[in-house]
Coordinates of C-alpha atoms in Angstrom, one line a residue:
Chain A
M1 CA -1.0 -18.0 -2.8
R2 CA -1.1 -14.8 -4.9
L3 CA -3.9 -14.5 -7.3
I4 CA -2.1 -12.2 -9.6
E5 CA 0.8 -13.4 -11.6
K6 CA 1.8 -10.2 -13.3
G7 CA 4.6 -8.2 -11.7
V8 CA 4.4 -4.7 -10.4
L9 CA 6.4 -1.8 -11.8
I10 CA 8.1 -0.1 -8.9
V11 CA 9.4 3.4 -9.7
I12 CA 11.9 4.7 -7.1
S13 CA 12.6 8.4 -7.5
G14 CA 13.5 11.5 -5.6
P15 CA 15.9 14.4 -5.6
S16 CA 19.5 14.0 -6.4
G17 CA 21.5 13.5 -3.3
V18 CA 18.7 11.8 -1.3
G19 CA 20.4 8.4 -1.6
K20 CA 18.0 6.6 -3.9
G21 CA 20.8 4.7 -5.6
T22 CA 22.1 3.4 -2.2
V23 CA 18.6 2.3 -1.2
R24 CA 18.0 0.6 -4.5
A25 CA 21.4 -1.2 -4.1
A26 CA 20.4 -2.4 -0.6
I27 CA 17.2 -3.7 -1.9
F28 CA 19.0 -5.8 -4.5
E29 CA 21.5 -7.1 -2.0
Q30 CA 18.8 -9.0 -0.2
E31 CA 18.5 -12.7 -0.7
N32 CA 15.5 -14.3 -2.2
H33 CA 13.9 -11.2 -3.7
N34 CA 11.8 -11.5 -6.8
L35 CA 12.9 -8.2 -8.2
E36 CA 14.3 -7.3 -11.6
Y37 CA 16.3 -4.1 -12.1
S38 CA 15.3 -2.3 -15.2
I39 CA 18.3 -1.8 -17.5
S40 CA 18.5 1.5 -19.3
M41 CA 19.1 2.1 -22.9
T42 CA 21.7 4.6 -24.1
T43 CA 23.3 6.0 -27.3
R44 CA 26.6 6.7 -25.6
N45 CA 29.5 4.4 -26.3
P46 CA 30.2 1.5 -23.9
R47 CA 33.0 2.2 -21.4
Q48 CA 35.7 -0.3 -20.6
G49 CA 34.2 -3.4 -19.1
E50 CA 30.5 -2.4 -19.7
V51 CA 28.4 -5.2 -21.0
D52 CA 25.5 -4.7 -23.4
G53 CA 22.3 -6.0 -21.8
E54 CA 23.8 -5.9 -18.3
D55 CA 25.0 -2.3 -17.6
Y56 CA 23.0 -0.8 -20.5
F57 CA 21.4 -1.7 -23.7
F58 CA 23.7 0.1 -26.1
T59 CA 22.1 1.3 -29.3
S60 CA 22.4 3.9 -32.1
K61 CA 21.0 7.4 -32.0
E62 CA 18.9 6.4 -35.1
D63 CA 17.3 3.4 -33.3
F64 CA 16.7 5.5 -30.2
L65 CA 14.9 8.2 -32.0
E66 CA 12.8 5.7 -33.8
R67 CA 11.8 4.2 -30.4
I68 CA 10.8 7.6 -29.2
D69 CA 8.6 8.0 -32.3
Q70 CA 7.0 4.6 -31.8
G71 CA 6.3 5.1 -28.1
Q72 CA 8.7 2.3 -27.3
L73 CA 10.3 4.1 -24.3
L74 CA 8.8 4.4 -20.9
E75 CA 10.8 7.6 -20.3
W76 CA 13.8 9.2 -21.9
A77 CA 16.2 12.2 -21.6
E78 CA 19.1 13.8 -23.5
F79 CA 22.2 14.4 -21.5
V80 CA 25.3 16.1 -23.0
G81 CA 24.5 14.9 -26.5
N82 CA 23.6 11.3 -25.5
Y83 CA 20.2 9.8 -25.1
Y84 CA 19.1 7.7 -22.1
G85 CA 15.8 5.9 -21.6
T86 CA 13.9 2.9 -20.4
P87 CA 12.8 0.4 -23.1
L88 CA 9.1 -0.5 -22.7
D89 CA 9.4 -4.0 -24.3
Y90 CA 12.0 -5.2 -21.8
V91 CA 9.9 -3.9 -18.8
Q92 CA 6.7 -5.4 -20.2
K93 CA 8.4 -8.8 -20.8
K94 CA 9.7 -9.0 -17.2
L95 CA 6.3 -7.9 -15.7
D96 CA 4.6 -10.6 -17.8
E97 CA 7.0 -13.1 -16.4
G98 CA 5.7 -12.2 -13.0
K99 CA 8.8 -10.2 -11.9
D100 CA 8.5 -7.0 -10.0
V101 CA 10.6 -4.5 -12.0
V102 CA 12.4 -1.7 -10.2
L103 CA 13.1 1.5 -12.0
E104 CA 15.4 4.0 -10.3
I105 CA 15.1 7.4 -12.0
E106 CA 15.0 11.1 -11.8
V107 CA 11.7 12.9 -10.9
Q108 CA 11.1 14.1 -14.4
G109 CA 11.5 10.6 -15.8
A110 CA 9.1 9.2 -13.1
L111 CA 6.4 11.7 -14.2
Q112 CA 6.9 10.5 -17.8
V113 CA 6.4 6.9 -16.7
K114 CA 3.3 7.9 -14.9
N115 CA 1.8 9.2 -18.1
V116 CA 2.5 5.9 -19.8
M117 CA 1.8 3.5 -16.9
P118 CA -0.3 5.2 -14.4
D119 CA -0.9 2.0 -12.5
A120 CA 2.7 1.5 -11.6
C121 CA 3.8 2.0 -8.0
F122 CA 5.5 5.4 -7.6
I123 CA 7.8 5.8 -4.6
F124 CA 9.3 9.2 -3.7
I125 CA 12.4 9.0 -1.6
A126 CA 12.5 12.1 0.6
P127 CA 15.2 13.4 2.9
P128 CA 14.5 13.5 6.6
S129 CA 15.1 17.3 6.5
M130 CA 16.5 19.9 4.1
P131 CA 19.6 20.5 6.2
E132 CA 20.2 16.8 6.1
L133 CA 19.9 16.8 2.3
R134 CA 22.4 19.7 2.1
K135 CA 24.8 17.7 4.3
R136 CA 24.5 14.7 2.0
I137 CA 25.1 16.8 -1.1
L138 CA 28.1 18.4 0.6
G139 CA 29.3 15.0 1.8
R140 CA 29.9 14.0 -1.8
G141 CA 32.6 16.7 -1.7
T142 CA 34.2 19.0 -4.3
E143 CA 30.9 20.8 -5.1
E144 CA 31.0 24.6 -5.2
I145 CA 28.6 26.4 -3.0
E146 CA 26.7 27.7 -6.0
V147 CA 26.2 24.2 -7.4
V148 CA 25.0 23.0 -4.0
N149 CA 22.5 25.8 -3.7
K150 CA 21.2 25.0 -7.2
R151 CA 20.8 21.4 -6.4
M152 CA 19.0 22.3 -3.1
A153 CA 16.6 24.6 -5.0
K154 CA 15.9 21.8 -7.6
A155 CA 15.3 19.3 -4.7
E156 CA 12.8 21.7 -3.1
A157 CA 10.9 22.0 -6.4
E158 CA 11.0 18.2 -6.7
I159 CA 9.7 17.7 -3.2
G160 CA 6.8 19.9 -4.2
L161 CA 5.9 17.1 -6.7
A162 CA 5.9 14.4 -4.1
H163 CA 2.1 14.3 -4.1
E164 CA 2.2 12.9 -7.6
Y165 CA 3.6 9.7 -6.1
N166 CA 1.7 6.9 -4.3
Y167 CA 4.2 6.7 -1.5
I168 CA 6.7 8.9 0.2
V169 CA 9.6 7.0 1.9
I170 CA 11.8 9.0 4.3
N171 CA 15.4 8.0 3.8
D172 CA 16.5 8.5 7.4
T173 CA 18.6 5.3 7.3
V174 CA 19.2 3.0 4.3
D175 CA 17.8 0.0 6.2
N176 CA 14.6 1.8 7.3
A177 CA 14.0 3.0 3.7
K178 CA 14.7 -0.5 2.3
E179 CA 12.3 -2.1 4.8
R180 CA 9.6 0.5 4.0
I181 CA 10.0 -0.2 0.3
M182 CA 9.8 -4.0 0.8
H183 CA 6.5 -3.6 2.8
I184 CA 5.2 -1.4 0.0
I185 CA 6.1 -3.9 -2.7
E186 CA 4.3 -6.7 -0.8
A187 CA 1.3 -4.5 -0.1
E188 CA 1.0 -3.5 -3.8
H189 CA 0.4 -7.2 -4.6
S190 CA -2.8 -7.0 -2.5
R191 CA -4.1 -3.7 -4.1
S192 CA -7.6 -4.4 -5.1
A193 CA -7.2 -3.1 -8.7
R194 CA -4.3 -5.6 -9.2
V195 CA -6.0 -8.5 -7.5
L196 CA -9.3 -7.9 -9.4
E197 CA -7.5 -8.1 -12.7
N198 CA -7.2 -11.9 -12.2
Y199 CA -10.3 -12.2 -9.9
N200 CA -12.7 -13.1 -12.7
K201 CA -10.3 -15.7 -14.0
N202 CA -9.6 -17.4 -10.7
I203 CA -12.2 -16.9 -8.0
A204 CA -15.5 -15.9 -9.6
E205 CA -15.6 -18.8 -12.0
L206 CA -15.1 -21.4 -9.3
Chain B
M1 CA 11.6 7.8 11.7
R2 CA 8.0 8.2 10.7
L3 CA 6.9 11.7 9.8
I4 CA 3.3 11.1 10.6
E5 CA 2.2 10.5 14.1
K6 CA -1.5 9.9 13.6
G7 CA -2.6 6.3 13.4
V8 CA -4.3 4.6 10.5
L9 CA -7.8 3.2 10.7
I10 CA -7.6 -0.4 9.3
V11 CA -11.0 -1.9 8.3
I12 CA -10.9 -5.6 8.0
S13 CA -14.0 -7.0 6.3
G14 CA -15.3 -9.7 4.1
P15 CA -18.0 -12.4 3.7
S16 CA -19.1 -14.4 6.7
G17 CA -17.2 -17.7 6.9
V18 CA -14.1 -16.4 5.2
G19 CA -12.2 -16.4 8.5
K20 CA -11.7 -12.7 9.2
G21 CA -12.1 -13.1 13.0
T22 CA -9.4 -15.8 13.0
V23 CA -7.1 -13.5 10.9
R24 CA -7.7 -10.6 13.2
A25 CA -7.0 -12.7 16.3
A26 CA -3.7 -13.8 14.8
I27 CA -2.7 -10.2 14.1
F28 CA -3.3 -9.3 17.8
E29 CA -1.5 -12.4 19.0
Q30 CA 1.7 -10.9 17.6
E31 CA 4.2 -9.4 19.9
N32 CA 5.2 -5.7 19.7
H33 CA 2.4 -4.6 17.5
N34 CA 1.1 -1.0 17.7
L35 CA -2.5 -1.9 17.0
E36 CA -5.6 -1.2 18.9
Y37 CA -8.8 -3.2 18.5
S38 CA -11.8 -1.1 18.1
I39 CA -14.4 -1.9 20.8
S40 CA -18.0 -2.0 19.7
M41 CA -20.9 -0.3 21.4
T42 CA -24.1 -2.2 22.1
T43 CA -27.5 -1.8 23.7
R44 CA -27.8 -5.5 24.6
N45 CA -27.3 -6.5 28.2
P46 CA -23.8 -7.6 29.3
R47 CA -23.4 -11.4 29.5
Q48 CA -21.8 -13.1 32.4
G49 CA -18.2 -12.0 32.7
E50 CA -18.3 -9.3 30.0
V51 CA -16.6 -6.1 31.0
D52 CA -17.8 -2.6 29.9
G53 CA -15.0 -0.9 27.9
E54 CA -13.3 -4.2 27.2
D55 CA -15.7 -6.6 25.5
Y56 CA -18.2 -3.8 24.6
F57 CA -19.2 -0.4 25.5
F58 CA -22.6 -1.1 27.0
T59 CA -25.1 1.7 26.7
S60 CA -28.9 2.4 26.6
K61 CA -31.0 2.4 23.5
E62 CA -31.7 6.1 24.1
D63 CA -28.0 7.0 24.2
F64 CA -27.4 4.9 21.1
L65 CA -30.1 6.6 19.1
E66 CA -28.8 10.0 20.1
R67 CA -25.4 9.0 18.9
I68 CA -26.8 8.0 15.6
D69 CA -28.5 11.4 15.3
Q70 CA -25.4 13.2 16.1
G71 CA -23.2 11.3 13.7
Q72 CA -21.2 9.9 16.6
L73 CA -21.1 6.3 15.2
L74 CA -18.8 5.2 12.4
E75 CA -21.2 2.5 11.5
W76 CA -24.1 0.7 13.2
A77 CA -26.7 -2.0 12.7
E78 CA -29.7 -3.4 14.4
F79 CA -29.7 -7.1 15.2
V80 CA -32.7 -8.9 16.8
G81 CA -33.8 -5.8 18.6
N82 CA -30.4 -4.7 19.8
Y83 CA -28.1 -2.0 18.4
Y84 CA -24.4 -2.5 17.6
G85 CA -22.0 0.1 16.4
T86 CA -18.6 1.7 16.4
P87 CA -18.2 4.9 18.5
L88 CA -16.4 7.5 16.5
D89 CA -14.9 9.4 19.5
Y90 CA -13.1 6.3 20.8
V91 CA -11.6 5.5 17.4
Q92 CA -10.6 9.2 16.8
K93 CA -8.9 9.3 20.3
K94 CA -6.8 6.2 19.6
L95 CA -5.8 7.5 16.1
D96 CA -4.8 10.8 17.6
E97 CA -2.6 8.9 20.1
G98 CA -0.8 7.4 17.1
K99 CA -2.3 4.0 17.4
D100 CA -3.4 2.1 14.3
V101 CA -7.0 1.0 15.0
V102 CA -8.3 -2.2 13.7
L103 CA -12.0 -2.6 13.0
E104 CA -13.3 -6.1 12.0
I105 CA -16.8 -5.7 10.6
E106 CA -19.3 -6.9 8.1
V107 CA -19.3 -5.6 4.5
Q108 CA -22.3 -3.3 5.0
G109 CA -20.6 -1.8 8.0
A110 CA -17.4 -1.3 6.1
L111 CA -19.2 0.6 3.4
Q112 CA -20.8 2.9 6.1
V113 CA -17.3 3.6 7.5
K114 CA -16.1 4.5 4.0
N115 CA -18.7 7.2 3.8
V116 CA -17.6 8.7 7.1
M117 CA -13.8 8.1 6.8
P118 CA -12.9 7.6 3.1
D119 CA -9.2 7.8 3.9
A120 CA -9.2 4.7 6.1
C121 CA -7.6 1.6 4.8
F122 CA -10.1 -0.9 3.6
I123 CA -9.1 -4.6 3.4
F124 CA -11.4 -7.2 2.0
I125 CA -10.7 -10.7 3.1
A126 CA -11.5 -13.1 0.2
P127 CA -11.7 -16.8 0.1
P128 CA -9.2 -18.6 -2.2
S129 CA -12.2 -20.1 -4.0
M130 CA -16.0 -20.4 -3.7
P131 CA -15.8 -24.2 -3.0
E132 CA -13.3 -23.5 -0.3
L133 CA -15.7 -20.9 1.3
R134 CA -18.5 -23.4 1.2
K135 CA -16.2 -26.0 2.9
R136 CA -15.5 -23.4 5.6
I137 CA -19.1 -22.6 6.2
L138 CA -20.0 -26.3 6.3
G139 CA -17.0 -26.9 8.6
R140 CA -18.8 -24.8 11.3
G141 CA -21.3 -27.6 11.3
T142 CA -25.0 -27.9 12.1
E143 CA -26.1 -25.5 9.3
E144 CA -28.9 -26.6 7.1
I145 CA -28.2 -26.7 3.4
E146 CA -30.6 -23.9 2.7
V147 CA -28.8 -21.7 5.2
V148 CA -25.5 -22.6 3.6
N149 CA -26.8 -21.7 0.2
K150 CA -28.1 -18.4 1.4
R151 CA -24.8 -17.5 3.0
M152 CA -23.0 -18.5 -0.2
A153 CA -25.3 -16.2 -2.3
K154 CA -24.7 -13.4 0.2
A155 CA -20.9 -14.0 0.0
E156 CA -21.0 -13.8 -3.8
A157 CA -22.8 -10.5 -3.7
E158 CA -20.3 -9.2 -1.2
I159 CA -17.4 -10.3 -3.3
G160 CA -18.9 -8.2 -6.0
L161 CA -18.3 -5.2 -3.8
A162 CA -14.6 -6.0 -3.3
H163 CA -13.6 -3.2 -5.7
E164 CA -14.8 -0.7 -3.1
Y165 CA -11.8 -1.8 -0.9
N166 CA -8.2 -0.6 -1.2
Y167 CA -6.9 -4.1 -0.8
I168 CA -8.0 -7.7 -1.3
V169 CA -6.3 -10.3 0.9
I170 CA -6.8 -13.9 0.0
N171 CA -7.2 -16.0 3.2
D172 CA -5.5 -19.1 1.9
T173 CA -3.8 -19.6 5.2
V174 CA -4.2 -17.5 8.4
D175 CA -0.5 -16.9 8.5
N176 CA -0.3 -15.7 4.9
A177 CA -3.3 -13.4 5.4
K178 CA -1.8 -12.0 8.6
E179 CA 1.6 -11.3 6.9
R180 CA -0.1 -9.6 4.0
I181 CA -2.1 -7.4 6.3
M182 CA 1.0 -6.5 8.3
H183 CA 2.7 -5.4 5.1
I184 CA -0.3 -3.4 4.1
I185 CA -0.4 -1.6 7.5
E186 CA 3.3 -0.7 7.3
A187 CA 2.9 0.5 3.7
E188 CA -0.1 2.6 4.5
H189 CA 2.2 4.7 6.8
S190 CA 4.1 5.7 3.7
R191 CA 1.1 6.6 1.5
S192 CA 1.8 10.0 0.2
A193 CA -1.5 11.5 1.3
R194 CA -0.8 10.5 4.9
V195 CA 2.9 11.6 4.9
L196 CA 2.1 14.9 3.3
E197 CA -0.4 15.7 6.1
N198 CA 2.7 16.3 8.3
Y199 CA 5.1 17.2 5.5
N200 CA 4.6 20.9 5.8
K201 CA 5.0 20.8 9.5
N202 CA 8.2 18.8 9.5
I203 CA 10.2 18.9 6.3
A204 CA 9.3 21.9 4.3
E205 CA 9.8 24.4 7.1
L206 CA 13.3 23.2 7.8

């Protein structure tokens, strides 16, 4: 029995190249999980086969800017003329339904989320070592050495922000990282601040 | 791979009658755990069959009082003329060896530990409801109603201190409580404060 019914917002983040997308995919490939992947909103046009409300919530630039103004986005960024962000109402609705919502985003986005929802669970995916991160970035191929060096420098700066997160998960293997995250999600449901939210309602009155 | 090698101190506590001893026993009955049970120190005489360094560390009152003076006890209490406590050096040694050390103690003792080692992991075992706690206390039999009422009042006061703990684990069934605690112990190894302790040594230098 869990006393709390509200879901937990799980923010998975970390430097580009660390493999956070692969880890997130592995988490959702599990059977019987109670997790909901947070769908992003974007102003770019749908590509062939993309479905609104599945791949993205597609919207106009006008609507997106209005949402920014009204604080209706958990985080957002502009990228080559298009806007991308996480709609707050969708996340809130899923949390209220008791789903744990998983957000996989860049470090800057995660820090934005922390400002809006400091009680979310922030997980930093870290490389086992810097040479290993370089190897992974190189493994994606076709990157020029200057681009690789730039990404390594950015990763180092981002690792310097890891203390802003509640957890640091070393992605040595995808399976290990996935297991660690699943333990964290379960443990978060026992965090006293979360349990006490419903404590008065459930235990103390009895 | 875990970056940290140091163990985590796990303090399991909660009102008398909630079943924390049973939960702790279930945890140690598991195979392949990496947990060490913290052995208490006492000034009372060994009973038939009790082994020094296994059941208790037996010591003199003089030595015990000296340890109190020197801050060599994580927590201690006097009970019908005898002293009971947790020796700091033993716990520290096991943590340094990379063992997670489990301490099962009363609420007042847990709060003493928090003063000395605020970074330990504090788990409050809570009853699913107050009537259920009363049933469990009554289930032990032979208690007079006044004693039961006194224990219930004490339990209520202790539940009011649950916010001092990092986690609240509802002991609805022993298996559920055990599973929640195992998730918590695993997750604690990914807490950023713990990982960052070794971060500079391991990652950043590479």
